[in-house]
C-alpha positions as YAML, in Angstrom:
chain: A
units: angstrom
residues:
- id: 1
  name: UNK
  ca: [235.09, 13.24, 222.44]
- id: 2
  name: UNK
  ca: [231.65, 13.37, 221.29]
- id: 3
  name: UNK
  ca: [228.82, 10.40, 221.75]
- id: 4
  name: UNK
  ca: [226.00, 11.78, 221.48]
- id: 5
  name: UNK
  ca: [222.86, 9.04, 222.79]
- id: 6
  name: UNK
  ca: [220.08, 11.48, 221.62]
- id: 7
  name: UNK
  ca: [217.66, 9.14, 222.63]
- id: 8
  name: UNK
  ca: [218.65, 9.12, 225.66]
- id: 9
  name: UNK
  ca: [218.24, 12.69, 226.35]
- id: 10
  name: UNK
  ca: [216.56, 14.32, 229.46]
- id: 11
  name: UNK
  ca: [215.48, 11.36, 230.89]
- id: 12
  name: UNK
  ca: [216.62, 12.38, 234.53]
- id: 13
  name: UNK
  ca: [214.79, 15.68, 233.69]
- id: 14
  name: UNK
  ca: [211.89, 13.23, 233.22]
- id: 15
  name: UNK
  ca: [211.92, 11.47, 235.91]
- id: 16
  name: UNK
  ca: [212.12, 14.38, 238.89]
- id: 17
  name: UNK
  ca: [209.57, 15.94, 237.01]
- id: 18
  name: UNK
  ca: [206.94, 12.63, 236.94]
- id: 19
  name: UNK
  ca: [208.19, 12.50, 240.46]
- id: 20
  name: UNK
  ca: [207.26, 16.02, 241.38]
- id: 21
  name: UNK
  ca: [204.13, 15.21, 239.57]
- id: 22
  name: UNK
  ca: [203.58, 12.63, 241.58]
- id: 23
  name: UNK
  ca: [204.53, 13.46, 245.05]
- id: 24
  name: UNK
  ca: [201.19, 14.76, 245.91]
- id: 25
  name: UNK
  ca: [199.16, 12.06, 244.82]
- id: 26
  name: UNK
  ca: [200.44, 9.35, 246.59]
- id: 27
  name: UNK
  ca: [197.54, 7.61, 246.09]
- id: 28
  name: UNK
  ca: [197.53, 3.77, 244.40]
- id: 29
  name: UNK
  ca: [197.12, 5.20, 241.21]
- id: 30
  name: UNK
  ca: [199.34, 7.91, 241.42]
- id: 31
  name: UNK
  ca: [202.01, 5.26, 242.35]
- id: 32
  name: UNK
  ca: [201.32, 3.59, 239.60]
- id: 33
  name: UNK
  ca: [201.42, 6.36, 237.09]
- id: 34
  name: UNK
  ca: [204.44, 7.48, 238.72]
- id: 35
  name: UNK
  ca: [206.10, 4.15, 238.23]
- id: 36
  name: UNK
  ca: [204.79, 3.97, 234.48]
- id: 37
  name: UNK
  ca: [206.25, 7.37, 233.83]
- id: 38
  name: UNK
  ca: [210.03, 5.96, 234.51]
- id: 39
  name: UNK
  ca: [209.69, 3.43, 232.60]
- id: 40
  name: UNK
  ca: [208.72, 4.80, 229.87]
- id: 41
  name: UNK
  ca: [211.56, 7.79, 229.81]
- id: 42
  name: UNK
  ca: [213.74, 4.57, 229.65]
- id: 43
  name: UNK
  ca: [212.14, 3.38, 226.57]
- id: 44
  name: UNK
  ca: [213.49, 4.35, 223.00]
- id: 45
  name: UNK
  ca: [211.84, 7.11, 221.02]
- id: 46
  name: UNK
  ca: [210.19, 5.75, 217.84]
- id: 47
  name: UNK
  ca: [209.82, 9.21, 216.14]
- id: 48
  name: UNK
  ca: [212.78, 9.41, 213.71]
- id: 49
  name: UNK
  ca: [215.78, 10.78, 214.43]
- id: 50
  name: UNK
  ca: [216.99, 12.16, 211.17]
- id: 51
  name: UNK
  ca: [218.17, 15.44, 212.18]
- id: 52
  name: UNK
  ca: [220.23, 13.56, 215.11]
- id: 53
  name: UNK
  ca: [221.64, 11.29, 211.78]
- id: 54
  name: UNK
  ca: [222.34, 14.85, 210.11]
- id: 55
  name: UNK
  ca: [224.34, 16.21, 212.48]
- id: 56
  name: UNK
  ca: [226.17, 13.55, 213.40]
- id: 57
  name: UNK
  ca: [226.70, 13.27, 209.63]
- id: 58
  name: UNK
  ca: [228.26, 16.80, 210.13]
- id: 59
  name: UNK
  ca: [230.60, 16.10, 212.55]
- id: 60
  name: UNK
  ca: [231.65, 13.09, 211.25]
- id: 61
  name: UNK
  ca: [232.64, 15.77, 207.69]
- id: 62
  name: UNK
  ca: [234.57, 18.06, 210.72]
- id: 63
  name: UNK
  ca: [236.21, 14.72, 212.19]
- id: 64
  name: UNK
  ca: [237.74, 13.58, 208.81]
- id: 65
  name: UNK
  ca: [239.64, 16.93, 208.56]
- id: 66
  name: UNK
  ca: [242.13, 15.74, 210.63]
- id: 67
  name: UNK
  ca: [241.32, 11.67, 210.14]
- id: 68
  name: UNK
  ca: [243.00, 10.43, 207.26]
- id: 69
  name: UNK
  ca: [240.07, 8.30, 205.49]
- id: 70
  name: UNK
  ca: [241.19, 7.16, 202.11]
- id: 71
  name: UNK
  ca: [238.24, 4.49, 201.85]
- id: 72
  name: UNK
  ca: [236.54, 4.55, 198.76]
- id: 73
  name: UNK
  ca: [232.40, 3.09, 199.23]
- id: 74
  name: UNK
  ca: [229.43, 2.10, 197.21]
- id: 75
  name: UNK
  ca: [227.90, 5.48, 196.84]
- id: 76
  name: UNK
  ca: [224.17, 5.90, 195.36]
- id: 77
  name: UNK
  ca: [224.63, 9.67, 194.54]
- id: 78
  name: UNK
  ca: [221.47, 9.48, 192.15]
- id: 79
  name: UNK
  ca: [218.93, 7.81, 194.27]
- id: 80
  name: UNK
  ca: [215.26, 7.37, 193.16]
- id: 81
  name: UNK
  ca: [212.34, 8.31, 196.25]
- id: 82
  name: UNK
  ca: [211.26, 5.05, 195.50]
- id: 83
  name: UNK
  ca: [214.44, 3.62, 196.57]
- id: 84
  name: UNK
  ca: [215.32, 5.76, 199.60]
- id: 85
  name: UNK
  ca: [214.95, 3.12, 201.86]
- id: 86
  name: UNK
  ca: [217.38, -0.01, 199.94]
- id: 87
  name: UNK
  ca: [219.88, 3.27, 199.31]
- id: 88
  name: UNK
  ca: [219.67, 4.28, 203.11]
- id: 89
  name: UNK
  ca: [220.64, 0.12, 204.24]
- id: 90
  name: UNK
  ca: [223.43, 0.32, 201.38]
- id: 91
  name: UNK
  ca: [224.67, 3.98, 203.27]
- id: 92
  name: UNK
  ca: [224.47, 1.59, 206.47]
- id: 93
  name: UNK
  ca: [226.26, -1.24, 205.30]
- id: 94
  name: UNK
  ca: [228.92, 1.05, 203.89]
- id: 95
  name: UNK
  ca: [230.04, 2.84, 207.42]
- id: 96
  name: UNK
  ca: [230.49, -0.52, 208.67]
- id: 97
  name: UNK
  ca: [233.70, -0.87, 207.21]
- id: 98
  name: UNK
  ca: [234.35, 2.65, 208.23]
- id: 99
  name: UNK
  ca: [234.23, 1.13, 211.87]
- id: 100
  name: UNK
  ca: [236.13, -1.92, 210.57]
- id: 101
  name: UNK
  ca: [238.59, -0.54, 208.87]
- id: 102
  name: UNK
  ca: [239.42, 2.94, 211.53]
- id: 103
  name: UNK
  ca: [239.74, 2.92, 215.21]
- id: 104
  name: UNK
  ca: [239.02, 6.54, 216.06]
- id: 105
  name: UNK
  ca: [237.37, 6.74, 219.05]
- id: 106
  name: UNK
  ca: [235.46, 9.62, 218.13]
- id: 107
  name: UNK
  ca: [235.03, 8.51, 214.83]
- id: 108
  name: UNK
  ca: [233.81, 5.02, 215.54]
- id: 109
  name: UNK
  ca: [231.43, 6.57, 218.88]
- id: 110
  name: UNK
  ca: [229.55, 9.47, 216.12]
- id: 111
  name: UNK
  ca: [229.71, 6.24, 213.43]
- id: 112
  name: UNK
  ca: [228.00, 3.66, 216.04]
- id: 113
  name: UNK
  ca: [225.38, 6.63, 217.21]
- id: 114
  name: UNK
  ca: [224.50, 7.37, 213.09]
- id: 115
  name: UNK
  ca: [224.06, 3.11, 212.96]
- id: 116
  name: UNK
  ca: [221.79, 3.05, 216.00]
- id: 117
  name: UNK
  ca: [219.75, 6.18, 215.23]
- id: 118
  name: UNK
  ca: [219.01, 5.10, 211.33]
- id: 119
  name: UNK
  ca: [217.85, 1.67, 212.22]
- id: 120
  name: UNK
  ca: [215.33, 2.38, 214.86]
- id: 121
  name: UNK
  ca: [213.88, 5.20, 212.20]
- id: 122
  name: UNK
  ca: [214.02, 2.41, 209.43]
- id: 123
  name: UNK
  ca: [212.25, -0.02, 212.13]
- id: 124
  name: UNK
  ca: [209.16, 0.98, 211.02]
- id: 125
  name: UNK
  ca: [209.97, 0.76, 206.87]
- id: 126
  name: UNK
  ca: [211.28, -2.84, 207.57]
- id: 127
  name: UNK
  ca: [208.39, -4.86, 205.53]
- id: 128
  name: UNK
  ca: [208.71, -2.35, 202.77]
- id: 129
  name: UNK
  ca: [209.84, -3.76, 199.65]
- id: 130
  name: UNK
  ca: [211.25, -1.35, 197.01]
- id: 131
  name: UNK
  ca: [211.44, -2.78, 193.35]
- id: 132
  name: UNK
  ca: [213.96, -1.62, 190.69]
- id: 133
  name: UNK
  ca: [216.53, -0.58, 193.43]
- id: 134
  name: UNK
  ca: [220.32, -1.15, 192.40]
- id: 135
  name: UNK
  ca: [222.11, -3.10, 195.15]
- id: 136
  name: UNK
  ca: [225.17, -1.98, 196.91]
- id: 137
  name: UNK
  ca: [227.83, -3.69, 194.87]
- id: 138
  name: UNK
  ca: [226.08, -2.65, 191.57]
- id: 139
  name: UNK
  ca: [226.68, 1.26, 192.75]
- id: 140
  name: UNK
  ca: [230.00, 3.31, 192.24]
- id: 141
  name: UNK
  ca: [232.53, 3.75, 194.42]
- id: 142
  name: UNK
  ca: [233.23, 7.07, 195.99]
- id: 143
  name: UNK
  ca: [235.64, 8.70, 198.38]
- id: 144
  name: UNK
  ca: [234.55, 9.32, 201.82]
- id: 145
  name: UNK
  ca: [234.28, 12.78, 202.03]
- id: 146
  name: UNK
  ca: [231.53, 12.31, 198.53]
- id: 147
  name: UNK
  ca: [229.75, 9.61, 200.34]
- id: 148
  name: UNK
  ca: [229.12, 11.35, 203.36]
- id: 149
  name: UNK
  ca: [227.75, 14.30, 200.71]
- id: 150
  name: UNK
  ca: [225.22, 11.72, 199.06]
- id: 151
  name: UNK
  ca: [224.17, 10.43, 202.82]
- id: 152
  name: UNK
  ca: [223.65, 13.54, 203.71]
- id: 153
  name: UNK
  ca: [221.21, 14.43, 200.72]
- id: 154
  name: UNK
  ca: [219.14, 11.15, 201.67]
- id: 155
  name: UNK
  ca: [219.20, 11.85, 205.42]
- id: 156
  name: UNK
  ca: [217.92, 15.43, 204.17]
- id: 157
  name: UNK
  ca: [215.00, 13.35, 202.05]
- id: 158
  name: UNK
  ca: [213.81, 11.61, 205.00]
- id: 159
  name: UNK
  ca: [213.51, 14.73, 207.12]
- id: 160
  name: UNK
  ca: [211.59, 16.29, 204.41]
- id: 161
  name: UNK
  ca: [209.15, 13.12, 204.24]
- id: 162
  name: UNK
  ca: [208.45, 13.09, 208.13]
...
């Protein structure tokens, strides 16, 4: 089984180190630094975490070899830059019935980690308003294997704008 919680990477690693850090100031401030440092190793990253998205996205494609998915989802395959953010909510609403529909633990855990990773990237596009944007019932449906293709190529556009 693989869950990956990128963003919650190395933060033991973290927190010896600030502690090491630490130990020989035992000053006021240096207990106060010290207890700032572990609290922030506990807070989530806000750089984006596209490559994270990408390979999940890749495992996911490895996962379905032997997980019978015969889903078909609104697919924007011919996304506009201008649109790349509506497009990557639409890719977002679309695994959710991936999770509704399948109940492979492995599956669902890579599925739930792509969800959680996107959004707090997106966080920061959240007041952006793209015009001219198709919504998600107005795109065609594609099989799951050609969906994950086109979410890959937009994950691949946001790493390339970063």
């Amino acid at each position: 089984m693989k869950i990956l919680k990128p963003y919650m990477r190395n933060t033991s690693i973290s927190c010896y180190l600030c502690f090491l850090l630490n130990s020989h100031f035992l000053t006021e401030a240096g207990i106060h630094v010290f207890i700032l440092g572990c609290v922030s190793v506990g807070l989530p990253k806000t750089e984006a975490n596209w490559r994270d998205v990408l390979s999940d996205l890749e495992y996911i494609e490895s996962l379905i070899k032997s997980v019978h998915i015969d889903a078909t989802l609104y697919t924007d395959s011919d996304f506009h830059p201008s649109c790349k953010v509506t497009a990557m909510n639409c890719f977002l609403l679309e695994l959710r019935v991936i999770l509704h529909e399948y109940s492979n633990v492995d599956l669902n855990g890579t599925i739930e980690n792509v969800m959680l990773l996107a959004n707090s990237s997106l966080s920061s596009n959240k007041n952006i308003t793209e015009y001219g944007c198709k919504e998600c019932e107005e795109l065609e449906e594609k099989s799951f294997k050609e969906f994950l293709q086109s979410f890959k190529s937009i994950v691949q556009m946001f790493i390339n704008t970063s």
